[in-house]
Coordinates of C-alpha atoms and ligand atoms in Angstrom, one line a residue:
X1 CA 0.0 0.0 0.0
X2 CA 2.7 2.4 1.1
X3 CA 5.0 1.5 -1.9
X4 CA 2.2 2.0 -4.4
X5 CA 1.4 5.5 -2.9
X6 CA 5.0 6.5 -3.5
X7 CA 5.0 5.2 -7.0
X8 CA 1.9 7.2 -7.7
X9 CA 3.4 10.4 -6.3
X10 CA 6.7 9.9 -8.1
X11 CA 5.0 9.3 -11.4
X12 CA 2.6 12.2 -11.1
X13 CA 3.4 15.1 -13.5
X14 CA 2.5 18.6 -12.4
X15 CA 0.0 20.1 -14.8
X16 CA -1.2 23.7 -15.2
X17 CA -4.7 22.1 -14.9
X18 CA -4.1 21.7 -11.2
X19 CA -3.0 25.1 -10.0
X20 CA -4.9 27.8 -8.1
X21 CA -5.9 30.3 -9.4
X22 CA -6.7 28.7 -12.8
X23 CA -4.7 30.3 -15.6
X24 CA -6.4 32.1 -18.4
X25 CA -5.3 29.3 -20.8
X26 CA -2.9 26.5 -21.2
X27 CA -2.1 23.8 -23.8
X28 CA -0.4 20.6 -22.7
X29 CA 2.1 18.9 -25.0
X30 CA 3.6 15.4 -24.9
X31 CA 6.4 14.8 -22.5
X32 CA 7.6 16.3 -19.3
X33 CA 10.5 18.4 -17.9
X34 CA 12.5 18.2 -14.7
X35 CA 11.2 20.7 -12.2
X36 CA 14.7 22.0 -11.7
X37 CA 15.3 22.6 -15.4
X38 CA 16.8 26.1 -16.2
X39 CA 14.3 29.0 -16.4
X40 CA 15.0 31.8 -18.9
X41 CA 13.2 35.0 -18.2
X42 CA 12.6 37.4 -21.1
X43 CA 11.4 40.7 -19.9
X44 CA 10.4 43.8 -21.9
X45 CA 7.6 42.0 -23.9
X46 CA 4.6 44.0 -24.8
X47 CA 2.1 42.5 -22.4
X48 CA -0.5 43.8 -20.0
X49 CA 0.3 44.4 -16.3
X50 CA 1.0 41.2 -14.5
X51 CA 0.6 39.0 -17.6
X52 CA 3.1 36.2 -18.4
X53 CA 3.6 33.4 -20.8
X54 CA 5.4 30.2 -19.8
X55 CA 6.7 27.6 -22.3
X56 CA 7.8 24.3 -20.7
X57 CA 9.6 22.0 -23.1
X58 CA 11.5 18.8 -22.3
X59 CA 14.8 20.7 -21.4
X60 CA 14.0 24.2 -20.4
X61 CA 11.4 26.7 -19.2
X62 CA 11.0 30.0 -20.9
X63 CA 9.1 32.9 -19.3
X64 CA 7.9 36.0 -21.2
X65 CA 6.7 39.1 -19.3
X66 CA 6.6 42.8 -19.6
X67 CA 8.5 43.3 -16.3
X68 CA 9.3 41.9 -12.9
X69 CA 5.6 41.7 -12.0
X70 CA 4.6 39.3 -14.7
X71 CA 7.8 37.4 -14.1
X72 CA 6.9 37.1 -10.4
X73 CA 3.5 35.6 -11.2
X74 CA 5.1 33.2 -13.6
X75 CA 7.4 32.2 -10.8
X76 CA 4.4 31.6 -8.5
X77 CA 2.9 29.3 -11.2
X78 CA 6.2 27.4 -11.4
X79 CA 6.5 27.3 -7.6
X80 CA 3.1 25.7 -7.3
X81 CA 3.8 23.2 -10.1
X82 CA 7.0 22.2 -8.4
X83 CA 5.2 21.8 -5.1
X84 CA 3.0 19.3 -6.9
X85 CA 5.7 17.2 -8.4
X86 CA 9.4 17.1 -9.5
X87 CA 8.2 16.6 -13.1
X88 CA 6.4 19.3 -15.0
X89 CA 4.1 18.6 -18.0
X90 CA 5.4 20.2 -21.2
X91 CA 3.0 23.0 -21.9
X92 CA 2.3 26.6 -22.9
X93 CA 0.6 28.8 -20.3
X94 CA -0.8 32.2 -21.0
X95 CA -2.1 34.1 -18.1
X96 CA -3.1 37.6 -16.8
X97 CA -5.1 39.0 -13.9
X98 CA -8.8 39.7 -14.2
X99 CA -8.8 42.5 -11.6
X100 CA -6.0 44.9 -10.7
X101 CA -6.9 44.7 -7.0
X102 CA -7.0 41.3 -5.4
X103 CA -7.2 41.9 -1.7
X104 CA -7.5 40.3 1.7
X105 CA -8.4 42.2 4.8
X106 CA -7.1 40.9 8.1
X107 CA -8.6 42.3 11.3
X108 CA -5.6 42.4 13.7
X109 CA -7.6 44.3 16.3
X110 CA -10.3 41.9 17.5
X111 CA -7.6 39.3 18.3
X112 CA -3.8 39.5 18.4
X113 CA -1.7 37.7 15.8
X114 CA 2.0 38.3 15.5
X115 CA 4.2 39.4 12.6
X116 CA 5.2 35.7 11.7
X117 CA 1.5 34.9 11.3
X118 CA 1.1 37.8 8.9
X119 CA 4.1 36.7 6.9
X120 CA 2.7 33.2 6.5
X121 CA -0.5 34.7 5.1
X122 CA 1.6 36.8 2.7
X123 CA 3.4 33.7 1.5
X124 CA 0.2 31.9 0.7
X125 CA -1.4 35.0 -0.8
X126 CA 1.6 35.5 -3.1
X127 CA 1.3 31.9 -4.3
X128 CA -2.4 32.7 -5.1
X129 CA -1.4 35.8 -7.0
X130 CA -3.2 38.2 -4.5
X131 CA -1.6 41.6 -4.4
X132 CA -3.2 43.6 -1.5
X133 CA -3.1 42.9 2.2
X134 CA -5.4 45.3 4.0
X135 CA -4.5 45.4 7.7
X136 CA -7.3 46.6 10.0
X137 CA -5.2 48.2 12.8
X138 CA -7.6 50.2 15.0
X139 CA -11.1 49.5 16.3
X140 CA -13.2 49.1 19.3
X141 CA -11.2 46.3 20.8
X142 CA -7.7 47.7 20.6
X143 CA -5.2 49.9 18.9
X144 CA -2.4 47.9 17.3
X145 CA 0.1 50.3 15.7
X146 CA 2.9 52.1 17.6
X147 CA 2.3 55.8 17.5
X148 CA 5.0 58.3 18.5
X149 CA 2.6 61.3 18.5
X150 CA -0.1 59.6 20.5
X151 CA 1.7 56.8 22.4
X152 CA -1.1 56.2 24.9
X153 CA -3.0 54.5 22.0
X154 CA -0.7 51.5 21.8
X155 CA 0.6 51.7 25.4
X156 CA -2.9 51.5 27.0
X157 CA -5.2 49.7 24.6
X158 CA -3.2 47.0 22.8
X159 CA -3.3 44.7 25.7
X160 CA -6.5 43.7 27.4
X161 CA -8.3 41.1 29.5
X162 CA -9.9 38.7 27.0
X163 CA -8.1 37.0 24.1
X164 CA -11.0 37.2 21.7
X165 CA -13.0 40.3 21.0
X166 CA -16.0 38.3 22.3
X167 CA -14.4 37.6 25.7
X168 CA -13.2 41.2 26.0
X169 CA -16.5 42.7 25.4
X170 CA -18.0 41.2 28.6
X171 CA -16.0 43.7 30.7
X172 CA -14.2 45.8 28.1
X173 CA -11.0 46.1 30.2
X174 CA -7.7 47.2 28.6
X175 CA -4.4 46.5 30.4
X176 CA -0.9 48.0 30.5
X177 CA 1.5 46.4 28.1
X178 CA 2.4 42.8 29.1
X179 CA 0.3 43.0 32.3
X180 CA -0.1 39.7 34.1
X181 CA -3.1 37.8 32.9
X182 CA -3.6 40.2 29.9
X183 CA -3.2 39.3 26.2
X184 CA -2.3 41.3 23.2
X185 CA 0.4 43.2 21.5
X186 CA 1.1 46.0 19.0
X187 CA 3.3 46.3 15.9
X188 CA 6.2 48.5 16.4
X189 CA 7.0 50.7 13.4
X190 CA 10.2 48.7 12.9
X191 CA 8.1 45.4 12.7
X192 CA 5.6 47.0 10.4
X193 CA 8.4 48.2 8.1
X194 CA 9.7 44.6 8.0
X195 CA 6.2 43.3 7.1
X196 CA 5.8 45.9 4.4
X197 CA 9.1 45.0 2.9
X198 CA 8.4 41.3 3.1
X199 CA 5.1 41.8 1.3
X200 CA 6.6 44.2 -1.3
X201 CA 9.2 41.5 -2.2
X202 CA 6.2 39.4 -3.0
X203 CA 4.4 42.2 -5.0
X204 CA 1.8 42.6 -2.2
X205 CA 0.9 46.1 -1.1
X206 CA 0.1 46.5 2.6
X207 CA -2.8 49.0 3.0
X208 CA -3.3 50.2 6.6
X209 CA -6.7 51.0 7.9
X210 CA -7.3 53.4 10.8
X211 CA -11.0 53.4 11.3
X212 CA -12.6 56.9 11.9
X213 CA -14.9 58.5 13.1
X214 CA -16.6 55.4 14.6
X215 CA -15.0 52.2 15.9
X216 CA -12.9 54.3 18.2
X217 CA -13.7 53.0 21.6
X218 CA -10.0 52.1 22.2
X219 CA -8.7 55.4 21.0
X220 CA -11.2 57.3 23.2
X221 CA -10.2 55.2 26.2
X222 CA -6.6 56.4 25.6
X223 CA -7.6 60.0 24.9
X224 CA -11.0 60.6 26.6
X225 CA -10.8 64.3 25.8
X226 CA -11.8 63.4 22.2
X227 CA -15.2 62.1 23.3
X228 CA -18.3 64.1 22.9
X229 CA -19.4 66.2 25.9
X230 CA -22.5 64.1 26.0
X231 CA -20.7 60.7 25.9
X232 CA -22.2 58.2 28.3
X233 CA -21.1 54.6 28.2
X234 CA -24.3 52.7 27.3
X235 CA -25.3 49.6 29.0
X236 CA -27.9 47.1 27.7
X237 CA -28.0 44.2 25.4
X238 CA -24.5 42.7 25.7
X239 CA -25.0 41.1 22.3
X240 CA -25.3 44.5 20.6
X241 CA -22.2 46.7 20.5
X242 CA -23.2 49.7 22.6
X243 CA -19.6 50.7 22.5
X244 CA -19.9 51.9 18.9
X245 CA -18.9 55.5 19.8
X246 CA -17.4 58.2 17.7
X247 CA -14.9 61.0 17.8
X248 CA -16.3 64.4 18.7
X249 CA -16.4 66.1 15.3
X250 CA -17.1 69.5 16.9
X251 CA -13.8 69.5 18.8
X252 CA -10.9 70.9 16.8
X253 CA -8.5 68.7 18.7
X254 CA -10.1 65.7 17.0
X255 CA -8.7 66.9 13.7
X256 CA -5.2 67.5 15.3
X257 CA -5.4 63.9 16.4
X258 CA -6.7 62.4 13.1
X259 CA -4.2 64.4 11.0
X260 CA -1.4 63.6 13.4
X261 CA -2.1 59.8 13.1
X262 CA -2.6 59.9 9.4
X263 CA 0.8 61.8 9.0
X264 CA 2.5 58.9 10.9
X265 CA 0.6 56.2 9.0
X266 CA 1.1 57.8 5.6
X267 CA 4.9 58.1 6.3
X268 CA 5.2 54.5 7.5
X269 CA 3.2 52.8 4.7
X270 CA 4.3 53.5 1.1
X271 CA 1.0 52.2 -0.3
X272 CA -0.9 54.3 -2.7
X273 CA -4.1 53.6 -0.7
X274 CA -4.9 54.4 2.9
X275 CA -8.1 53.1 4.4
X276 CA -9.9 55.4 6.8
X277 CA -12.8 53.2 7.7
X278 CA -16.0 55.3 8.0
X279 CA -18.3 52.4 8.8
X280 CA -21.1 52.1 11.3
X281 CA -21.0 55.5 13.0
X282 CA -23.9 55.5 15.4
X283 CA -23.8 59.3 15.9
X284 CA -25.9 59.2 19.1
X285 CA -23.7 61.5 21.2
X286 CA -23.3 64.0 18.3
X287 CA -27.0 64.8 18.7
X288 CA -26.6 66.3 22.2
X289 CA -22.9 67.3 22.3
X290 CA -22.5 71.1 22.6
X291 CA -19.4 71.1 20.4
X292 CA -21.0 69.0 17.7
X293 CA -24.2 71.0 17.8
X294 CA -22.3 74.3 17.6
X295 CA -20.4 73.0 14.5
X296 CA -23.7 72.0 12.9
X297 CA -25.1 75.4 13.6
X298 CA -22.1 77.2 12.2
X299 CA -22.1 75.1 9.0
X300 CA -25.8 75.1 8.5
X301 CA -26.1 71.3 8.9
X302 CA -29.6 69.8 9.5
X303 CA -28.7 66.3 10.4
X304 CA -25.9 64.6 12.4
X305 CA -25.1 62.5 9.3
X306 CA -23.8 65.7 7.8
X307 CA -21.1 65.7 10.5
X308 CA -19.8 62.5 9.2
X309 CA -19.8 63.8 5.7
X310 CA -18.0 67.0 6.9
X311 CA -15.4 64.8 8.6
X312 CA -15.0 62.5 5.6
X313 CA -14.5 65.4 3.2
X314 CA -11.9 67.0 5.3
X315 CA -9.9 63.9 6.0
X316 CA -10.2 62.7 2.4
X317 CA -8.9 66.1 1.1
X318 CA -6.1 65.9 3.6
X319 CA -5.0 62.5 2.4
X320 CA -5.4 63.4 -1.3
X321 CA -3.1 66.4 -0.5
X322 CA -0.5 63.9 0.7
X323 CA -0.7 62.0 -2.5
X324 CA -2.7 59.1 -1.2
X325 CA -5.9 57.5 -2.5
X326 CA -8.2 57.3 0.5
X327 CA -10.4 54.2 0.8
X328 CA -13.5 54.0 2.9
X329 CA -16.3 51.4 3.7
X330 CA -19.4 52.2 1.6
X331 CA -20.9 54.6 4.3
X332 CA -18.0 56.8 3.3
X333 CA -19.7 57.4 -0.1
X334 CA -22.4 59.4 1.5
X335 CA -20.1 62.4 1.3
X336 CA -19.2 64.0 -2.0
X337 CA -15.9 62.4 -2.8
X338 CA -13.0 63.5 -5.0
X339 CA -12.3 61.2 -7.9
X340 CA -9.2 59.8 -6.1
X341 CA -11.3 58.3 -3.3
X342 CA -12.1 54.6 -3.5
X343 CA -15.2 53.0 -2.0
X344 CA -15.2 49.5 -0.4
X345 CA -18.6 48.0 -0.9
X346 CA -19.4 45.7 2.1
X347 CA -23.2 46.1 2.3
X348 CA -25.3 43.9 0.0
X349 CA -27.3 46.9 -1.1
X350 CA -25.9 50.4 -1.1
X351 CA -25.7 53.5 -3.3
X352 CA -22.4 53.8 -5.0
X353 CA -21.0 56.9 -6.7
X354 CA -20.5 56.5 -10.4
X355 CA -17.4 58.6 -10.4
X356 CA -15.3 56.6 -8.0
X357 CA -13.5 53.3 -8.2
X358 CA -15.1 50.5 -6.1
X359 CA -13.6 47.5 -4.4
X360 CA -16.2 44.8 -4.0
X361 CA -16.2 43.2 -0.6
X362 CA -19.9 42.4 -0.3
X363 CA -20.2 40.7 3.1
X364 CA -22.4 37.8 2.3
X365 CA -19.9 36.5 -0.2
X366 CA -16.5 37.6 1.1
X367 CA -16.6 37.7 4.9
X368 CA -14.6 34.7 6.0
X369 CA -15.6 35.2 9.6
X370 CA -19.0 33.6 8.7
X371 CA -19.5 29.8 9.3
X372 CA -18.2 27.8 6.4
X373 CA -20.0 24.7 7.5
X374 CA -23.0 23.6 9.5
X375 CA -22.9 26.2 12.4
X376 CA -23.8 23.8 15.1
X377 CA -20.7 21.6 14.4
X378 CA -18.3 24.5 14.2
X379 CA -16.6 26.6 16.8
X380 CA -18.3 30.0 17.3
X381 CA -18.1 32.3 14.3
X382 CA -20.0 35.2 12.9
X383 CA -23.6 34.3 12.4
X384 CA -24.0 33.7 8.7
X385 CA -23.4 30.5 6.7
X386 CA -21.0 31.1 3.9
X387 CA -19.7 27.8 2.4
X388 CA -16.9 27.5 -0.1
X389 CA -19.3 27.0 -3.0
X390 CA -21.0 30.3 -2.3
X391 CA -17.7 32.2 -2.1
X392 CA -16.5 30.6 -5.3
X393 CA -19.9 31.1 -7.0
X394 CA -19.8 34.9 -6.5
X395 CA -19.3 37.0 -9.6
X396 CA -18.8 40.6 -8.4
X397 CA -19.5 42.0 -11.8
X398 CA -22.9 40.3 -12.0
X399 CA -23.9 41.2 -8.4
X400 CA -27.0 43.3 -8.4
X401 CA -26.2 46.9 -8.4
X402 CA -22.6 46.3 -9.4
X403 CA -20.9 49.6 -10.1
X404 CA -19.3 50.3 -13.4
X405 CA -15.9 51.0 -12.0
X406 CA -14.7 47.8 -10.2
X407 CA -11.1 48.0 -9.2
X408 CA -11.1 44.6 -7.8
X409 CA -12.3 42.4 -5.0
X410 CA -11.4 41.9 -1.3
X411 CA -12.2 39.2 1.2
X412 CA -12.5 40.3 4.9
X413 CA -11.6 38.3 7.9
X414 CA -13.0 39.8 11.1
X415 CA -11.3 37.9 13.9
X416 CA -13.4 38.5 17.0
X417 CA -14.0 34.8 17.5
X418 CA -10.6 33.7 16.2
X419 CA -7.9 34.2 18.8
X420 CA -5.7 31.3 17.9
X421 CA -3.7 31.2 14.6
X422 CA -4.7 27.7 13.7
X423 CA -8.4 28.5 13.9
X424 CA -8.0 31.8 12.1
X425 CA -6.2 29.8 9.3
X426 CA -9.0 27.2 9.3
X427 CA -11.6 30.0 8.8
X428 CA -9.5 31.6 6.1
X429 CA -8.4 28.7 3.9
X430 CA -9.5 27.4 1.4
X431 CA -12.1 30.2 1.1
X432 CA -9.4 32.7 0.5
X433 CA -8.1 30.6 -2.4
X434 CA -11.6 30.8 -3.9
X435 CA -11.5 34.5 -3.6
X436 CA -8.1 34.6 -5.2
X437 CA -9.3 32.6 -8.1
X438 CA -12.4 34.9 -8.6
X439 CA -10.0 37.9 -8.5
X440 CA -7.4 36.5 -10.9
X441 CA -9.1 34.0 -13.2
X442 CA -11.6 34.9 -16.0
X443 CA -15.2 33.8 -15.5
X444 CA -14.8 31.4 -18.4
X445 CA -12.6 29.1 -16.2
X446 CA -15.0 28.9 -13.3
X447 CA -15.9 25.3 -12.4
X448 CA -16.6 24.5 -8.8
X449 CA -16.1 20.8 -9.0
X450 CA -12.8 21.3 -10.8
X451 CA -11.8 23.8 -8.1
X452 CA -12.5 21.3 -5.4
X453 CA -10.4 18.7 -7.3
X454 CA -7.5 21.2 -7.5
X455 CA -7.8 22.0 -3.7
X456 CA -6.7 18.4 -3.0
X457 CA -3.4 19.3 -4.5
X458 CA -3.4 22.7 -2.8
X459 CA -3.7 21.3 0.7
X460 CA -0.2 19.9 0.8
X461 CA 1.0 23.4 -0.5
X462 CA -0.7 25.0 2.5
X463 CA 0.8 22.3 4.8
X464 CA 4.3 23.2 3.5
X465 CA 3.6 26.8 4.4
X466 CA 2.5 25.8 7.9
X467 CA -1.1 27.0 7.3
X468 CA -4.1 25.2 8.7
X469 CA -7.3 24.8 6.6
X470 CA -10.8 23.4 6.4
X471 CA -10.9 20.2 4.5
X472 CA -13.8 20.5 2.0
X473 CA -14.0 16.7 1.8
X474 CA -15.2 16.7 5.4
X475 CA -17.9 19.3 4.8
X476 CA -21.3 18.6 6.4
X477 CA -23.0 21.2 4.2
X478 CA -26.4 22.6 4.0
X479 CA -29.1 22.1 6.6
X480 CA -30.5 18.6 5.6
X481 CA -34.1 19.8 6.1
X482 CA -33.5 22.4 3.4
X483 CA -32.4 20.0 0.7
X484 CA -35.6 18.2 0.1
X485 CA -39.2 19.2 0.7
X486 CA -41.1 17.9 3.8
X487 CA -44.4 16.1 3.4
X488 CA -46.9 16.5 6.2
X489 CA -50.6 16.8 6.9
X490 CA -50.6 20.7 6.8
X491 CA -48.8 20.9 3.5
X492 CA -50.2 23.8 1.5
X493 CA -53.1 24.2 4.0
X494 CA -54.2 27.8 4.7
X495 CA -52.9 29.5 7.8
X496 CA -54.4 32.4 9.7
X497 CA -52.6 34.6 12.1
X498 CA -53.2 37.6 14.3
X499 CA -49.5 38.1 14.8
X500 CA -47.4 40.7 13.0
X501 CA -44.9 39.4 10.5
X502 CA -41.5 41.2 10.4
X503 CA -41.1 43.2 7.2
X504 CA -37.5 41.9 6.9
X505 CA -38.6 38.2 7.1
X506 CA -42.0 38.3 5.3
X507 CA -40.8 36.5 2.2
X508 CA -43.6 34.2 1.1
X509 CA -45.9 35.4 3.9
X510 CA -47.9 32.9 5.9
X511 CA -48.1 30.3 3.1
X512 CA -44.3 29.8 3.7
X513 CA -45.2 28.1 7.0
X514 CA -46.9 25.2 5.2
X515 CA -45.1 25.1 1.8
X516 CA -43.1 22.0 2.7
X517 CA -39.8 24.0 2.3
X518 CA -37.5 24.3 5.3
X519 CA -34.8 27.0 5.7
X520 CA -31.1 26.6 5.4
X521 CA -28.6 27.7 8.1
X522 CA -29.1 31.4 7.2
X523 CA -32.2 33.2 8.5
X524 CA -32.5 35.4 5.4
X525 CA -32.6 32.7 2.8
X526 CA -36.3 33.6 2.0
X527 CA -37.5 30.4 3.7
X528 CA -37.6 31.6 7.3
X529 CA -40.5 33.7 8.3
X530 CA -40.2 36.2 11.1
X531 CA -42.8 37.1 13.8
X532 CA -42.1 40.5 15.3
X533 CA -43.9 39.7 18.5
X534 CA -45.5 36.4 19.7
X535 CA -46.5 33.9 17.1
X536 CA -50.1 32.8 17.0
X537 CA -51.2 30.9 14.0
X538 CA -54.0 28.5 13.1
X539 CA -53.8 26.0 10.3
X540 CA -56.9 24.5 8.7
X541 CA -56.3 20.9 7.6
X542 CA -59.5 20.9 5.5
X543 CA -61.2 18.1 7.4
X544 CA -60.9 16.3 10.7
X545 CA -57.9 14.0 10.7
X546 CA -56.1 11.8 13.3
X547 CA -53.0 13.7 14.5
X548 CA -49.8 12.4 16.1
X549 CA -47.5 15.4 16.2
X550 CA -47.3 19.2 15.8
X551 CA -44.0 21.1 15.7
X552 CA -42.0 24.0 14.2
X553 CA -38.3 24.7 13.8
X554 CA -36.9 28.0 15.1
X555 CA -33.6 29.6 14.4
X556 CA -31.4 30.8 17.2
X557 CA -28.1 32.6 16.6
X558 CA -26.3 34.4 19.4
X559 CA -24.2 36.6 17.1
X560 CA -27.2 37.5 15.1
X561 CA -29.4 38.1 18.3
X562 CA -32.1 35.7 17.1
X563 CA -33.6 34.0 20.1
X564 CA -35.9 31.1 20.6
X565 CA -39.4 31.3 22.1
X566 CA -39.9 30.9 25.8
X567 CA -42.5 28.3 25.3
X568 CA -44.9 27.0 22.6
X569 CA -48.6 26.1 23.1
X570 CA -50.6 23.8 20.9
X571 CA -54.4 23.3 20.9
X572 CA -56.8 21.5 18.6
X573 CA -60.4 22.0 17.4
X574 CA -62.7 20.1 15.1
X575 CA -65.0 23.1 14.3
X576 CA -62.8 26.1 15.0
X577 CA -65.0 27.2 17.9
X578 CA -64.4 24.9 20.8
X579 CA -60.7 24.2 21.5
X580 CA -58.9 21.5 23.5
X581 CA -56.7 22.5 26.4
X582 CA -53.3 23.8 25.4
X583 CA -50.4 21.5 25.5
X584 CA -47.3 23.5 26.7
X585 CA -43.7 22.9 25.8
X586 CA -41.2 25.0 27.5
X587 CA -38.1 25.8 25.5
X588 CA -35.1 25.1 27.7
X589 CA -32.4 26.6 25.5
X590 CA -31.8 30.2 24.7
X591 CA -29.2 32.2 22.8
X592 CA -27.5 33.0 26.1
X593 CA -26.7 29.3 26.5
X594 CA -25.8 28.3 23.0
X595 CA -24.0 29.9 20.0
X596 CA -26.7 28.7 17.6
X597 CA -29.4 26.1 17.4
X598 CA -32.3 25.1 15.1
X599 CA -34.5 23.2 17.5
X600 CA -37.9 21.8 16.4
X601 CA -40.3 22.6 19.2
X602 CA -43.1 20.1 19.0
X603 CA -45.5 18.1 21.0
X604 CA -46.8 14.6 20.6
X605 CA -50.5 14.0 20.6
X606 CA -53.1 11.4 19.9
X607 CA -56.3 13.2 18.8
X608 CA -58.5 14.0 15.9
X609 CA -58.9 17.6 14.7
X610 CA -59.3 19.9 11.7
X611 CA -57.8 23.1 13.2
X612 CA -54.4 23.3 14.9
X613 CA -53.4 26.4 16.7
X614 CA -49.7 26.9 17.4
X615 CA -48.5 29.8 19.6
X616 CA -45.0 30.8 20.6
X617 CA -44.3 33.4 23.2
X618 CA -41.2 35.6 23.3
X619 CA -38.6 35.4 26.0
X620 CA -38.4 38.6 28.1
X621 CA -35.2 40.5 27.8
X622 CA -33.4 43.0 25.7
X623 CA -33.4 41.1 22.4
X624 CA -36.1 42.5 20.2
X625 CA -35.5 40.6 17.0
X626 CA -38.2 38.5 15.4
X627 CA -38.8 34.8 16.1
X628 CA -37.7 33.0 13.0
X629 CA -39.7 29.9 12.0
X630 CA -39.5 27.8 8.8
X631 CA -42.3 25.2 8.7
X632 CA -45.3 24.2 10.8
X633 CA -45.2 20.5 10.6
X634 CA -48.3 18.4 11.4
X635 CA -48.1 14.6 11.3
Ligands
LIG701 C1 -17.8 46.3 8.4 O1 -18.0 45.1 8.3 N1 -18.2 47.0 9.5 C2 -17.0 47.0 7.4
LIG702 ZN1 -19.2 66.1 20.0

């Protein structure tokens, strides 16, 4: 057995058909070439940016490219082929990138990962011909970059109690650097220069992100004088982020701070682009802060959202003046932007300016912090289900509302649940390889089954780089109930209800409760129906029938704040007038006890009835999201 395995490996010939990302085109020829055959690079060819041609014959390898960039990508192709085998198939490969921007965002704030970790990702990204690593360096949970002008940032908020963002948010306590029991770290400028250089050698640009004017809880802990006068730390639902606070826009010192930090960052990072965040400003304190209100009055602003636009315009102009291309999350596009500014689209639906370049990072296709497999069998993650086939299946250019000026695509890894390197890798790979292929390869090469085949050769490549990954061959996959229809006595029977249906989860309306179609792991897959308050529905079976069971499945996701009912009550009637006593089933689990669950809350019975009434009451507490139910099953 072992001997035959080695013979198979030794005889395997590396083929361009096996690499990731798939090349634009290749033609195999008879014969093979030793992987250490001499390689001749011929630069100066008239070819598009990043393009290359490789000819492998029996004795030598020839690479044509315009310059060192194309030569580098040819070298990555050869590197991957050599990792597959010591014999390369004779072939001609012609290749070029689809998008100029092929990015990955790594959130280094929510959990700490050291410089060696970042370099390992750079190695794998280079092999996949990605060319941008966007480092998210400041946010609610920490500030990770050394600052000479504002040293309290890294000195007082880069270490904290709670390795993951999720653990930290329970008490939100920062700690002095290296304090006993604390975890964390920051990147010194020296370390960051080294990372930038390491990436540049691999043709990867490091783009820093300093997130303003929201996501500044850590910065405001270090410099509380930049808070609004009306700032109060909100308490409440620990599942919601009440600590989404903003810089005081009405305080001139805020601009000294922001410009000071941007001067340091712009000097440290040679990248053309500099990301200034701009997402999810809650703007609550701005409404009652004397300084912010005075600024609004002076500038004739009517709404606090204009304060963000004012901030965005000033900071954008400042960066453009320094020769940078500012990038912001799509909320940023609410301000009038100069042509140099770039918008990063993360919302599914948003207005995008026609005159600016856009990077597509639409969350429901690119956020690798979402579950890649059946949520209940995975470690906690962000609350959506985003399997490899959905990432691979995404075509940013065909996405609804796709802008005309797509610079490229980016995948984002938010790490609040991912404190250890191995798990962060597992949540990143191989989905990032799928993004890399979507970013590099033309649509004509897209073939998911073929991609899965190629992954089997890519795993040893990741092993050799010391990178962990999810093995797609072990995938559990979609919710089994969602894959085939359910047959039951209430199928297509009319349902009446007095309860309000949530506008966001009304797809299909009440008939969806008895259409025999169950939801998948995501609550917004048009199969779950949401009840804003209690659920109280009655189904008419058409005639009196013997009944054994009544139940319904609910969706519970902690990260998504979707809870289960407190209890369900079922009663029966033959005429719709007189009803049996209610049978009560208490729901023992809630989102406070589990990360996610899809329990079917049912009762057994032995009766005859035409009408079945099913009620579900809400749990008391701060969570005000709808109850999500997919199918009312009667047997
Ligand atoms: C984001 O996910 N807040 C950009
Ligand atoms: Zn203010």
